[in-house]
CSV table of C-alpha atoms in Angstrom, one decimal:
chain,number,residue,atom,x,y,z
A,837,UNK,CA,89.5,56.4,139.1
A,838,UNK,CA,88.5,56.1,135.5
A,839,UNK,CA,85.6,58.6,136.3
A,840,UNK,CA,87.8,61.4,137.7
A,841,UNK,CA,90.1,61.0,134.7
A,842,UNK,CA,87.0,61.6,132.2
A,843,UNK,CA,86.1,64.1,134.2
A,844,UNK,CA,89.5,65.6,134.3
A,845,UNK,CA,89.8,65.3,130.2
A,846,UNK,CA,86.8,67.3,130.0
A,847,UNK,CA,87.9,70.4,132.3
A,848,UNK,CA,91.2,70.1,130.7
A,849,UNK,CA,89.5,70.3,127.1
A,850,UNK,CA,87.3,73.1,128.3
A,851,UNK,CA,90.4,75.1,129.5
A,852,UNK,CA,91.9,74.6,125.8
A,853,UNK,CA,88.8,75.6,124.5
A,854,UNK,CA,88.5,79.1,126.3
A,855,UNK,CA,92.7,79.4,126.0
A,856,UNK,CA,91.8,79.3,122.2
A,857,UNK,CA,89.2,81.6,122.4
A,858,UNK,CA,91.0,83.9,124.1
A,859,UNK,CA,93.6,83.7,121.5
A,860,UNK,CA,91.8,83.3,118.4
A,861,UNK,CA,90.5,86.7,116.3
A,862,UNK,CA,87.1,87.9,117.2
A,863,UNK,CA,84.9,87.4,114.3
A,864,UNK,CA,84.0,91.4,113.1
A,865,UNK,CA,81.1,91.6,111.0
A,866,UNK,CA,82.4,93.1,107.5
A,867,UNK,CA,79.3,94.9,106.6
A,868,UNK,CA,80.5,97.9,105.1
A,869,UNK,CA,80.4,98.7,101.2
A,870,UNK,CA,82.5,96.7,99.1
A,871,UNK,CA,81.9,93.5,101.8
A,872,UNK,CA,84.6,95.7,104.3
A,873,UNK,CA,84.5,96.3,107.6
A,874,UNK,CA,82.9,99.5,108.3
A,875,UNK,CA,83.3,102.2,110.6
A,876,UNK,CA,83.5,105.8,111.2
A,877,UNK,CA,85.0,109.0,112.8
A,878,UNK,CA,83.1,111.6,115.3
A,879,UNK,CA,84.1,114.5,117.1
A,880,UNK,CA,82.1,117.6,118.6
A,881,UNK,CA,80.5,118.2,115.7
A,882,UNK,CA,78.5,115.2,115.9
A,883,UNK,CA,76.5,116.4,119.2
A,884,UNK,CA,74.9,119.5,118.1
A,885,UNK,CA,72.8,120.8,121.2
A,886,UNK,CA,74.8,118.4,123.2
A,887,UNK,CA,73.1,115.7,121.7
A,888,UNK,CA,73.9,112.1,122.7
A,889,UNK,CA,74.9,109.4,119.8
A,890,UNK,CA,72.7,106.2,119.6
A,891,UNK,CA,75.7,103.7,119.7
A,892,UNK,CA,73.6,100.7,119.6
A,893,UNK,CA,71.6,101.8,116.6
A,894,UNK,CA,75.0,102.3,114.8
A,895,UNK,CA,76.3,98.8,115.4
A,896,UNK,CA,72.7,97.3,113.9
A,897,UNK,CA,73.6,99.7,111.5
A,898,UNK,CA,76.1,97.7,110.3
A,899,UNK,CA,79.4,99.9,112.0
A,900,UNK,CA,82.2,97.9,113.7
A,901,UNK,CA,84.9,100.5,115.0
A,902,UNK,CA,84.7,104.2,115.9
A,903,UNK,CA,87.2,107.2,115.8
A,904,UNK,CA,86.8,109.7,118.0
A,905,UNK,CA,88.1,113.3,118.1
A,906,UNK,CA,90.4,112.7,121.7
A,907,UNK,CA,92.8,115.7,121.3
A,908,UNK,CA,94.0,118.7,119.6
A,909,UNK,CA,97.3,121.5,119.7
A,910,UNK,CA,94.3,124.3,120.7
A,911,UNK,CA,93.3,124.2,124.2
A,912,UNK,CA,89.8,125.5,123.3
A,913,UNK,CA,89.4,122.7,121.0
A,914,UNK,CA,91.5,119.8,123.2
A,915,UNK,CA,88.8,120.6,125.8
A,916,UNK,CA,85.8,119.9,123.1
A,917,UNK,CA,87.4,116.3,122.0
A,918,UNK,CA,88.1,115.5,125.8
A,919,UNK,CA,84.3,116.5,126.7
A,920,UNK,CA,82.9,113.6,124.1
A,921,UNK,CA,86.3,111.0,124.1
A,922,UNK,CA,85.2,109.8,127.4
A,923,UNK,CA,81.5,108.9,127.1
A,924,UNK,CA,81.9,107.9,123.6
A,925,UNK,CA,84.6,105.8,123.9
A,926,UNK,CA,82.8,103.5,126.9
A,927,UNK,CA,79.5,103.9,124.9
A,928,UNK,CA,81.2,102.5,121.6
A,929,UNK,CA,82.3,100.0,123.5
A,930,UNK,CA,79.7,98.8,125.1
A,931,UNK,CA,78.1,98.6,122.2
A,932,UNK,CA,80.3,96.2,120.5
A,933,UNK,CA,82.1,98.0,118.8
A,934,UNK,CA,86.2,98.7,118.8
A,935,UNK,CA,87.4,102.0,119.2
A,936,UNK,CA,89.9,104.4,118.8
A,937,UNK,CA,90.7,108.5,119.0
A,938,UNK,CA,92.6,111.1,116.6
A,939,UNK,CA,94.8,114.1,117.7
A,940,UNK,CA,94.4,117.1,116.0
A,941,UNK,CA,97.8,118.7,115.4
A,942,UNK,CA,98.9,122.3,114.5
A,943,UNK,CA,102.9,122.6,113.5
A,944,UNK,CA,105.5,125.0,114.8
A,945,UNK,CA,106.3,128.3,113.3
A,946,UNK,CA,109.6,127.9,113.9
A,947,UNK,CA,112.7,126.3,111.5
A,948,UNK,CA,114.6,125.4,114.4
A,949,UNK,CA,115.0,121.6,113.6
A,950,UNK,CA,115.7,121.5,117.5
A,951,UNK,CA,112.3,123.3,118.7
A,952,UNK,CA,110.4,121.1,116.2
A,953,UNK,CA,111.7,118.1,117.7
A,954,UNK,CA,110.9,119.6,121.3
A,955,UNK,CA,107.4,121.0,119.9
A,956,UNK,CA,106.7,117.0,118.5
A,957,UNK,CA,107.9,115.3,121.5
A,958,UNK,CA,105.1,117.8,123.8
A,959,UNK,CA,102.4,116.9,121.5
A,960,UNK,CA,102.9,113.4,121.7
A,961,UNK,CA,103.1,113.6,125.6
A,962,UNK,CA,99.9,115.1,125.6
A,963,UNK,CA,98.6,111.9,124.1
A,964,UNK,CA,100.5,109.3,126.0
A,965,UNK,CA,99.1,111.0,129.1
A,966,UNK,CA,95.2,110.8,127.5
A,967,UNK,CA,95.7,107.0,127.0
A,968,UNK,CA,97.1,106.5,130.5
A,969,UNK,CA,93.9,108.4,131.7
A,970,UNK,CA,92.1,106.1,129.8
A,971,UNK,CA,93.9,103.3,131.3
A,972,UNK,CA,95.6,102.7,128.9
A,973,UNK,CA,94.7,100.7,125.7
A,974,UNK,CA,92.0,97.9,126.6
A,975,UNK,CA,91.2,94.7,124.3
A,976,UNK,CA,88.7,97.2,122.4
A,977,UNK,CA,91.1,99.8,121.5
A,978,UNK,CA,92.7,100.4,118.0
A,979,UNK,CA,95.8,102.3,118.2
A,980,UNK,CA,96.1,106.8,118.8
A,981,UNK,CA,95.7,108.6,114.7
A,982,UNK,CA,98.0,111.6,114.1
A,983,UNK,CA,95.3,114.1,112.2
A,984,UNK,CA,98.5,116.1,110.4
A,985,UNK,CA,96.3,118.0,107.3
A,986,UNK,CA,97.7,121.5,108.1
A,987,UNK,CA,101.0,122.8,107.3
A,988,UNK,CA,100.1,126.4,107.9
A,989,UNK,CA,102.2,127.9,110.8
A,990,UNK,CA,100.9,131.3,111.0
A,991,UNK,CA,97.8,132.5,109.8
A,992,UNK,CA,96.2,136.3,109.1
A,993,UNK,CA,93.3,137.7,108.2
A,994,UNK,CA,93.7,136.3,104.3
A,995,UNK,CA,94.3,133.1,105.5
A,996,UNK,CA,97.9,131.6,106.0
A,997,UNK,CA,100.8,133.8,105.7
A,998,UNK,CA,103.6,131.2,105.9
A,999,UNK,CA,103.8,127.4,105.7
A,1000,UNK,CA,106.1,124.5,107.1
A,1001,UNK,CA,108.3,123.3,104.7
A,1002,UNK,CA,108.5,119.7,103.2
A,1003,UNK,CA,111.8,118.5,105.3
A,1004,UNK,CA,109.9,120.0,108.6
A,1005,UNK,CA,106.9,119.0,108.2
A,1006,UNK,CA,108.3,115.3,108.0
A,1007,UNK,CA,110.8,116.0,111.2
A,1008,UNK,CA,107.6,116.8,113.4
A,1009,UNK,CA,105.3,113.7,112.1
A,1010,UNK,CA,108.5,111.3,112.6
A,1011,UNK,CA,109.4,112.6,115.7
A,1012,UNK,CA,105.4,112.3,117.2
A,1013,UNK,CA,104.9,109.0,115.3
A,1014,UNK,CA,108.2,107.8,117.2
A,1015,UNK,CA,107.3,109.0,120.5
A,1016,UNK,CA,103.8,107.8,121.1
A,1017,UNK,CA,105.1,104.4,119.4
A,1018,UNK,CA,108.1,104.1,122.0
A,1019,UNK,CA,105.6,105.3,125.5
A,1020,UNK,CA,102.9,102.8,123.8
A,1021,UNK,CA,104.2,100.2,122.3
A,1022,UNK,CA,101.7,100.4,119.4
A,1023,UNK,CA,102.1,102.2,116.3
A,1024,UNK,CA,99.8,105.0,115.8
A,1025,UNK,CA,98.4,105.8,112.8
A,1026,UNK,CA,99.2,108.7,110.3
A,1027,UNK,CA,95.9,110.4,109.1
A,1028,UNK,CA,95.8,112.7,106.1
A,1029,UNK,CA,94.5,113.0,102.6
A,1030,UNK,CA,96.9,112.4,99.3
A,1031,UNK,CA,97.9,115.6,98.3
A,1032,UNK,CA,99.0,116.7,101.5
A,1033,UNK,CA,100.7,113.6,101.3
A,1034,UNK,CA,102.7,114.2,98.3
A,1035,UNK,CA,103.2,118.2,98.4
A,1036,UNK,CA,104.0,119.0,102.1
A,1037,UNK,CA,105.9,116.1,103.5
A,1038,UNK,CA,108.8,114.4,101.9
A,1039,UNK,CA,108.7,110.9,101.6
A,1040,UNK,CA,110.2,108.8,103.8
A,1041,UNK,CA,110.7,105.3,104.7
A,1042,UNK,CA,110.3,105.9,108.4
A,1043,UNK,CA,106.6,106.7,107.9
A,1044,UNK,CA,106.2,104.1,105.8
A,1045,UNK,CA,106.7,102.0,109.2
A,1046,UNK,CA,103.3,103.2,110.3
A,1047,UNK,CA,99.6,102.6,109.6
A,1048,UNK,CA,98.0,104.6,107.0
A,1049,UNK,CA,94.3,105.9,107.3
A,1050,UNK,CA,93.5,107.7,104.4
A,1051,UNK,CA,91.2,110.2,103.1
A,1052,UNK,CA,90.1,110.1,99.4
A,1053,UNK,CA,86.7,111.3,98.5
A,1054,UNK,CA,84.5,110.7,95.0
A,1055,UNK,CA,85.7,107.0,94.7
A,1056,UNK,CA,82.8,104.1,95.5
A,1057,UNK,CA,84.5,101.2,97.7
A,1058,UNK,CA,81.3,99.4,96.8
A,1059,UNK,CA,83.5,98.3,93.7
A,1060,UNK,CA,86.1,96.3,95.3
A,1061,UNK,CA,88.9,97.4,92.1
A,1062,UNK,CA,88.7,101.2,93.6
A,1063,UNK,CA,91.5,102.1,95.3
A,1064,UNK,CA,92.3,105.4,97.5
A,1065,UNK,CA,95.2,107.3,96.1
A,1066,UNK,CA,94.4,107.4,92.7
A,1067,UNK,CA,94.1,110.1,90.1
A,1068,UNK,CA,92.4,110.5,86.3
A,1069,UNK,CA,95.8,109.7,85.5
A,1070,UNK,CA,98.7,108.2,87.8
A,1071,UNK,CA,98.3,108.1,91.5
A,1072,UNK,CA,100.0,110.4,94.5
A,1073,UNK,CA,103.7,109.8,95.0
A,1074,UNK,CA,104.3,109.8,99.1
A,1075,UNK,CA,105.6,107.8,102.0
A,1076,UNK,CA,103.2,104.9,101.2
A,1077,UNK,CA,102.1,104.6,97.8
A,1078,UNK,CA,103.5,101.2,96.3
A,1079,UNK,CA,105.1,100.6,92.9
A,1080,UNK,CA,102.7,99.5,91.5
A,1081,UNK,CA,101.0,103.0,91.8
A,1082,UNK,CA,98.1,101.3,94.9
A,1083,UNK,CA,98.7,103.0,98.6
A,1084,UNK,CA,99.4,101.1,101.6
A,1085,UNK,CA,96.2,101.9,103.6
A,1086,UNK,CA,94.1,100.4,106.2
A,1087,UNK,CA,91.8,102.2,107.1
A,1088,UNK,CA,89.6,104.8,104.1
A,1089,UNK,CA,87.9,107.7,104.9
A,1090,UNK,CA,85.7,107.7,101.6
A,1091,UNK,CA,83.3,109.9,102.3
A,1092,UNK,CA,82.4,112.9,105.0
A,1093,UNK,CA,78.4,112.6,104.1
A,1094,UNK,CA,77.6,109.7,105.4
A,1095,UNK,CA,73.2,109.8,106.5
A,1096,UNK,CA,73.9,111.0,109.7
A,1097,UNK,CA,70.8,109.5,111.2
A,1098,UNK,CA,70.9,106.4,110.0
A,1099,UNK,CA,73.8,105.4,112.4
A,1100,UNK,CA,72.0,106.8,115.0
A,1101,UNK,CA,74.0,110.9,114.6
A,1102,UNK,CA,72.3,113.6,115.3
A,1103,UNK,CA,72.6,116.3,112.1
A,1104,UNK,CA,72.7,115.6,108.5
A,1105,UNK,CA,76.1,114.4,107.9
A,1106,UNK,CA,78.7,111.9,108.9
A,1107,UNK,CA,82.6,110.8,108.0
A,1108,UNK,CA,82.8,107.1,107.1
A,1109,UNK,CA,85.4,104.5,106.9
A,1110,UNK,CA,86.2,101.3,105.7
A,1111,UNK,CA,89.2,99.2,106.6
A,1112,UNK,CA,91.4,97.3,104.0
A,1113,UNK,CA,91.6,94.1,105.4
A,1114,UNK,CA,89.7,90.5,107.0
A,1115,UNK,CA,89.4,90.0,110.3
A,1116,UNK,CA,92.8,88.4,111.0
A,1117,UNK,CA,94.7,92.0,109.4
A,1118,UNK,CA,92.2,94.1,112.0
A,1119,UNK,CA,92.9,92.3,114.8
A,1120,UNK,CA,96.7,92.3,114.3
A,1121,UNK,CA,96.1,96.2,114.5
A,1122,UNK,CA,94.2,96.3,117.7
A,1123,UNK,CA,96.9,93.8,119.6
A,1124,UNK,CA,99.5,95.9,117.7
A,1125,UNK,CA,101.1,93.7,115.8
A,1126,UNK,CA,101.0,95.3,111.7
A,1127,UNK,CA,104.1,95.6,109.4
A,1128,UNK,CA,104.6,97.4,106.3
A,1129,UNK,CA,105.0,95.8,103.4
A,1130,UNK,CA,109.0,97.3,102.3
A,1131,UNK,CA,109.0,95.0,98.7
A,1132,UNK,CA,106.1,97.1,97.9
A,1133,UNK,CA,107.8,100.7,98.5
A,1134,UNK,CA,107.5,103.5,95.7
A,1135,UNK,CA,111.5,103.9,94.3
A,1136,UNK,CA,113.5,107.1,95.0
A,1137,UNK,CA,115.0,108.6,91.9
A,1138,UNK,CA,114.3,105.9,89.2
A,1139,UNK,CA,116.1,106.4,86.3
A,1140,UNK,CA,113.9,107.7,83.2
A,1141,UNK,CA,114.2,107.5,79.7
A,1142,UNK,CA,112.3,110.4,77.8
A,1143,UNK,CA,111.6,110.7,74.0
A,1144,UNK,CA,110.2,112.5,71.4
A,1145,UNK,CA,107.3,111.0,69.7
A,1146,UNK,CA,106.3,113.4,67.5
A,1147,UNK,CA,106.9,117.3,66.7
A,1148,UNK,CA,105.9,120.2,64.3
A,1149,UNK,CA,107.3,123.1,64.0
A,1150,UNK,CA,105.9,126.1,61.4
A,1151,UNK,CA,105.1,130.4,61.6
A,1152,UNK,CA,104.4,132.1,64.3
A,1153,UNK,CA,101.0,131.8,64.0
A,1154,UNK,CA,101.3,128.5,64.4
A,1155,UNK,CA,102.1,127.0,68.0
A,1156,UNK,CA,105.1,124.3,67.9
A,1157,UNK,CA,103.7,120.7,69.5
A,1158,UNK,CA,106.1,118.1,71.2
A,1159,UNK,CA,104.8,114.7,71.6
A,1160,UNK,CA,106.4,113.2,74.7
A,1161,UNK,CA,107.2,109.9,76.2
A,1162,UNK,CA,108.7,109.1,79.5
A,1163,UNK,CA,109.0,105.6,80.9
A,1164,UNK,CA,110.4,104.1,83.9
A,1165,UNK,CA,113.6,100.7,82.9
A,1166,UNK,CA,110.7,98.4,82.7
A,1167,UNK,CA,109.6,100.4,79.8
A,1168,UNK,CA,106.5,100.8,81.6
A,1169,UNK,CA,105.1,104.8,81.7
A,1170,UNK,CA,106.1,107.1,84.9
A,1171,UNK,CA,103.4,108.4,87.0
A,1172,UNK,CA,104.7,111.2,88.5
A,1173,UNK,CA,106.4,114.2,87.1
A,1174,UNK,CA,105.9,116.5,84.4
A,1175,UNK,CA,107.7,117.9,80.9
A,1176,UNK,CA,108.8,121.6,80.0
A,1177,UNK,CA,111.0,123.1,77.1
A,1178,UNK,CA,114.4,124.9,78.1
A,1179,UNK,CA,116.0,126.6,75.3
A,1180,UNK,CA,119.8,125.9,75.2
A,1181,UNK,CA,120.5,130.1,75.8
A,1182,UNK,CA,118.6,132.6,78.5
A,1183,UNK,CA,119.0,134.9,75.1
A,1184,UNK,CA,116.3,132.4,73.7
A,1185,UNK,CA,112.7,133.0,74.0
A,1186,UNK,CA,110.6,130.2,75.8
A,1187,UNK,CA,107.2,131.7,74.5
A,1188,UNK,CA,104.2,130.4,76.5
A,1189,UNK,CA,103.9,127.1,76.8
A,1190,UNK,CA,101.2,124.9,77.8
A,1191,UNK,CA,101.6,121.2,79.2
A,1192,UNK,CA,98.9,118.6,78.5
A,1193,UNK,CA,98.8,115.1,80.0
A,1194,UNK,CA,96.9,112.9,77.6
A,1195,UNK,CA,98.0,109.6,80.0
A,1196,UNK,CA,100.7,108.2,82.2
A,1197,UNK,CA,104.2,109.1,80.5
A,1198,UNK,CA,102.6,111.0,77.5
A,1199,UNK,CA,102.5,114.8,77.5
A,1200,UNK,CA,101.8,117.2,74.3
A,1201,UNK,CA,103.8,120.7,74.7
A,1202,UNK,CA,102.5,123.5,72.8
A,1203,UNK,CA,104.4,126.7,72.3
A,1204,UNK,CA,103.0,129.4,71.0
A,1205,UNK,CA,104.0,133.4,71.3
A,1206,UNK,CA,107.7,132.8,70.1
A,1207,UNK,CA,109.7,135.5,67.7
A,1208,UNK,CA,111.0,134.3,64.0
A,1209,UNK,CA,114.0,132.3,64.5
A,1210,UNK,CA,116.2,128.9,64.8
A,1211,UNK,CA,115.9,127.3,68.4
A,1212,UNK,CA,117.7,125.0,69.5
A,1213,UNK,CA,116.8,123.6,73.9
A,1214,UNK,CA,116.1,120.4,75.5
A,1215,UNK,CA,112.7,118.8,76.8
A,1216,UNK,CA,112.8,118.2,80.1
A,1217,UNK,CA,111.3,116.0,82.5
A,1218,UNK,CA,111.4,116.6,86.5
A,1219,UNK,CA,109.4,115.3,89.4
A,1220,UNK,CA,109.1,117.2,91.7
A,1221,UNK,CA,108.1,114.0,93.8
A,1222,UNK,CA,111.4,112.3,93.5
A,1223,UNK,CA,110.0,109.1,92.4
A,1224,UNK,CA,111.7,109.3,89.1
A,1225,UNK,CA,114.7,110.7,88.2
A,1226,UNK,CA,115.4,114.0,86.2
A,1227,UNK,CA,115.8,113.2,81.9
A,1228,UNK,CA,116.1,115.4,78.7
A,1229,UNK,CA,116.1,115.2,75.1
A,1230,UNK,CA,117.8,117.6,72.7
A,1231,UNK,CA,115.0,119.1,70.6
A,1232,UNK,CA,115.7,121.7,67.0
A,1233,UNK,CA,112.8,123.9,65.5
A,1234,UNK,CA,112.6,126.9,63.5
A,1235,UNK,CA,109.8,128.9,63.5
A,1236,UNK,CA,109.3,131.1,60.1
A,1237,UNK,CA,107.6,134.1,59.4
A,1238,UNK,CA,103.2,134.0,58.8
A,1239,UNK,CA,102.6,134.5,55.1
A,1240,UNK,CA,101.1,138.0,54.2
A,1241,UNK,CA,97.3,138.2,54.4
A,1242,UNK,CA,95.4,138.8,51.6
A,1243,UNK,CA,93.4,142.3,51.4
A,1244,UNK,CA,90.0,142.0,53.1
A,1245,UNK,CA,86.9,143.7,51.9
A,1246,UNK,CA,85.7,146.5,54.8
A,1247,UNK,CA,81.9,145.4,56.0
A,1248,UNK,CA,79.2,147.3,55.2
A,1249,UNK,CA,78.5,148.8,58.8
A,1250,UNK,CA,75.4,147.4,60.3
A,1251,UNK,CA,72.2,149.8,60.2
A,1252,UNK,CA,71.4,150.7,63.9
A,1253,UNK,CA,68.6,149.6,65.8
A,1254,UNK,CA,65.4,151.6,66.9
A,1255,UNK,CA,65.2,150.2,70.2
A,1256,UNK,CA,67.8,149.2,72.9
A,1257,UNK,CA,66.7,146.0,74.0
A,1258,UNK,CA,65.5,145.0,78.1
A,1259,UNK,CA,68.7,143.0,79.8
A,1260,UNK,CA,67.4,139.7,80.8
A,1261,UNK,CA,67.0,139.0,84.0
A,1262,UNK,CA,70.4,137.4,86.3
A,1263,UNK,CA,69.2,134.1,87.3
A,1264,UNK,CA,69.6,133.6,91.1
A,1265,UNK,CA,72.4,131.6,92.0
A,1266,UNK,CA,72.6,128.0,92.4
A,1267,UNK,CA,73.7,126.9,96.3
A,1268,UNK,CA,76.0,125.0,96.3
A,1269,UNK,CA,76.2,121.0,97.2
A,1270,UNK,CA,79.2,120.8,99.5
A,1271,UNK,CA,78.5,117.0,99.1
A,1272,UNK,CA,78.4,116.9,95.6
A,1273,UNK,CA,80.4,114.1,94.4
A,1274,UNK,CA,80.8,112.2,97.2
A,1275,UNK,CA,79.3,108.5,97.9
A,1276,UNK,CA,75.8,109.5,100.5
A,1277,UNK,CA,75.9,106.0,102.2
């Protein structure tokens, strides 16, 4: 008896063992730069001659999850990401690594908020019927990306001839986002790059529920202080930049010229990725199970205080300079927005004026081109973001008339030469580095 109970303790301890492996995060290599996890993103364009990807030679390589092109709005192009989704998906796979797929989207042209709902809801059918084909999402699988990066809704021969605004360009992304969440029961990411971010969708705490896989080129993530999202001065203002100016991101497209062969690509070039994260955050995306962070949020309409730090005002030869200062009630500068003078009268010149940001909250205005006169306006700050509120400062300069010039002597005119000289030769032009800039990993 005392035999079968050892002997029962021990099945009993190995059943616990594999229950907590079962349950317990798979331990994911964080290889990439910046001691991340690493992966990348593929599509047709990574199979030139119908080439086949060396999946195994991308793992020892150091790559740990994969994004594959699995849709898109044009049928030509939907048939070229369902071609490669398929074998690339079970070939990732079975190469260790996790997986995942992006849909391609193209917008509306309509402003019918009622056919861009409709149009949204389509789309995302079109990709809750791909996962189903897939069988839905496996134990390997990261959640569907939304690719949104065009706003353009009809296009000519020039290039785009109208655009999507802000407020519908929001309507569609929430209303796909919500969809393929609902059908799912996983939240699908939201892929883009900052200033699309910022300038043509309005921000918006309902995407702020979703995952964020950014693109933001020319920054090393080898240097664990660099951040996506940033600019020489301030940072993008959308749905998931924080307050204190980071993003909310999770996964960072850095770079789109990663050494193709290397990771076992055929061609030259290659889009990596690293996610923002240890092992515990990355598997709480594959089961599905990743919040925002809401504390973090970027405000709406801050209130601002602006002031004048300095200002001269002489002829008009001379241009008239406003210091300015704008900071946010913890007296710390704004990062969004931007400065203007308005004269107090449409009867009053605004001459040309020219905005200069020297850092966050500090801008130097200089007007020059105005008439003789007494002026009398406000400075005013707007963001166009809506992070901060609207502020202005009274402002009074007169500008007075240039003093008369002295007479000056008339040159002696120049004796002419005998010969015309040869016109050097145009150097040839230099090609151009479409990867210049950008980390080469």
């Amino acid at each position: 008896m005392k035999r079968i109970g050892v002997i029962l303790g021990v099945v009993l301890a190995m059943i616990a063992n594999l229950a907590s492996a079962a349950t317990s995060p798979a331990k994911i290599d964080a290889l990439g730069p910046g001691t991340r996890i690493h992966g990348m993103d593929i599509s047709y364009y990574q199979h030139p001659g119908n080439a086949p990807i060396n999946f195994k030679k991308m793992y020892a390589a150091g790559i740990r999850f994969v994004i594959i092109k699995g849709g898109d709005t044009v049928d030509a192009y939907d048939a070229q990401a369902v071609k490669y989704m398929l074998p690339d998906r079970l070939a990732a796979q079975a190469a260790s690594m996790y997986t995942s797929f992006y849909y391609y989207a193209y917008l509306p042209n309509s402003t019918v908020q009622k056919t861009i709902v409709s149009d949204a809801k389509a789309q995302a059918q079109k990709v809750i019927w791909r996962i189903a084909s897939l069988g839905g999402y496996g134990r390997r699988d990261l959640p569907v990306a939304l690719d949104l990066e065009n706003n353009c809704v009809q296009f000519n021969a020039s290039g785009c001839a109208h655009y999507a605004s802000t407020a519908n360009v929001t309507l569609w992304a929430q209303t796909w986002l919500d969809t393929v969440a609902a059908a799912t029961g996983r939240k699908p990411f939201m892929y883009s790059y900052p200033q699309f971010l910022e300038n043509a969708m309005a921000r918006s705490a309902g995407l702020r529920q979703y995952p964020l896989w950014l693109a933001h080129y020319s920054i090393d993530p080898a240097l664990t202080a660099n951040q996506p999202n940033a600019k020489s001065v301030g940072c993008y203002a959308d749905s998931w930049t924080n307050n204190d100016c980071s993003a909310q991101w999770q996964i960072w497209q850095y770079t789109s010229c990663g050494i193709a062969g290397k990771y076992g690509v055929p061609g030259t070039r290659v889009d990596l990725n690293v996610f923002n994260g240890n092992n515990s955050a990355f598997m709480q995306l594959v089961r599905g199970l990743w919040q925002p962070d809401q504390s973090q949020m970027l405000p709406i309409n801050e209130p601002t205080a602006i002031s004048i730090t300095a200002q001269s005002a002489r002829t008009v030869k001379d241009p008239v300079l406003f210091y300015v200062s704008v900071v946010r009630p913890n007296l710390t500068p704004v990062v969004t927005g931007t400065v203007a003078f308005v004269p107090a009268s449409s009867m009053m010149s605004v001459g040309k004026q020219s905005i200069t940001r020297n850092s966050s909250g500090s801008w130097l205005v200089s007007i020059t081109n105005l008439p003789v006169g007494n002026y009398v306006g406000t400075i005013n700050f707007t963001d166009p973001t809506t992070t901060e509120a609207p502020a202005q400062v009274a402002v009074v300069f007169t500008v007075s008339p240039a003093p008369t010039p002295s007479p000056i002597a008339t040159p002696t005119k120049p004796s002419t030469p005998s010969a015309t000289p040869a016109p050097s030769p145009k150097p040839k032009p230099t090609p151009v580095d479409s990867c210049a800039g950008q980390i080469r990993n």
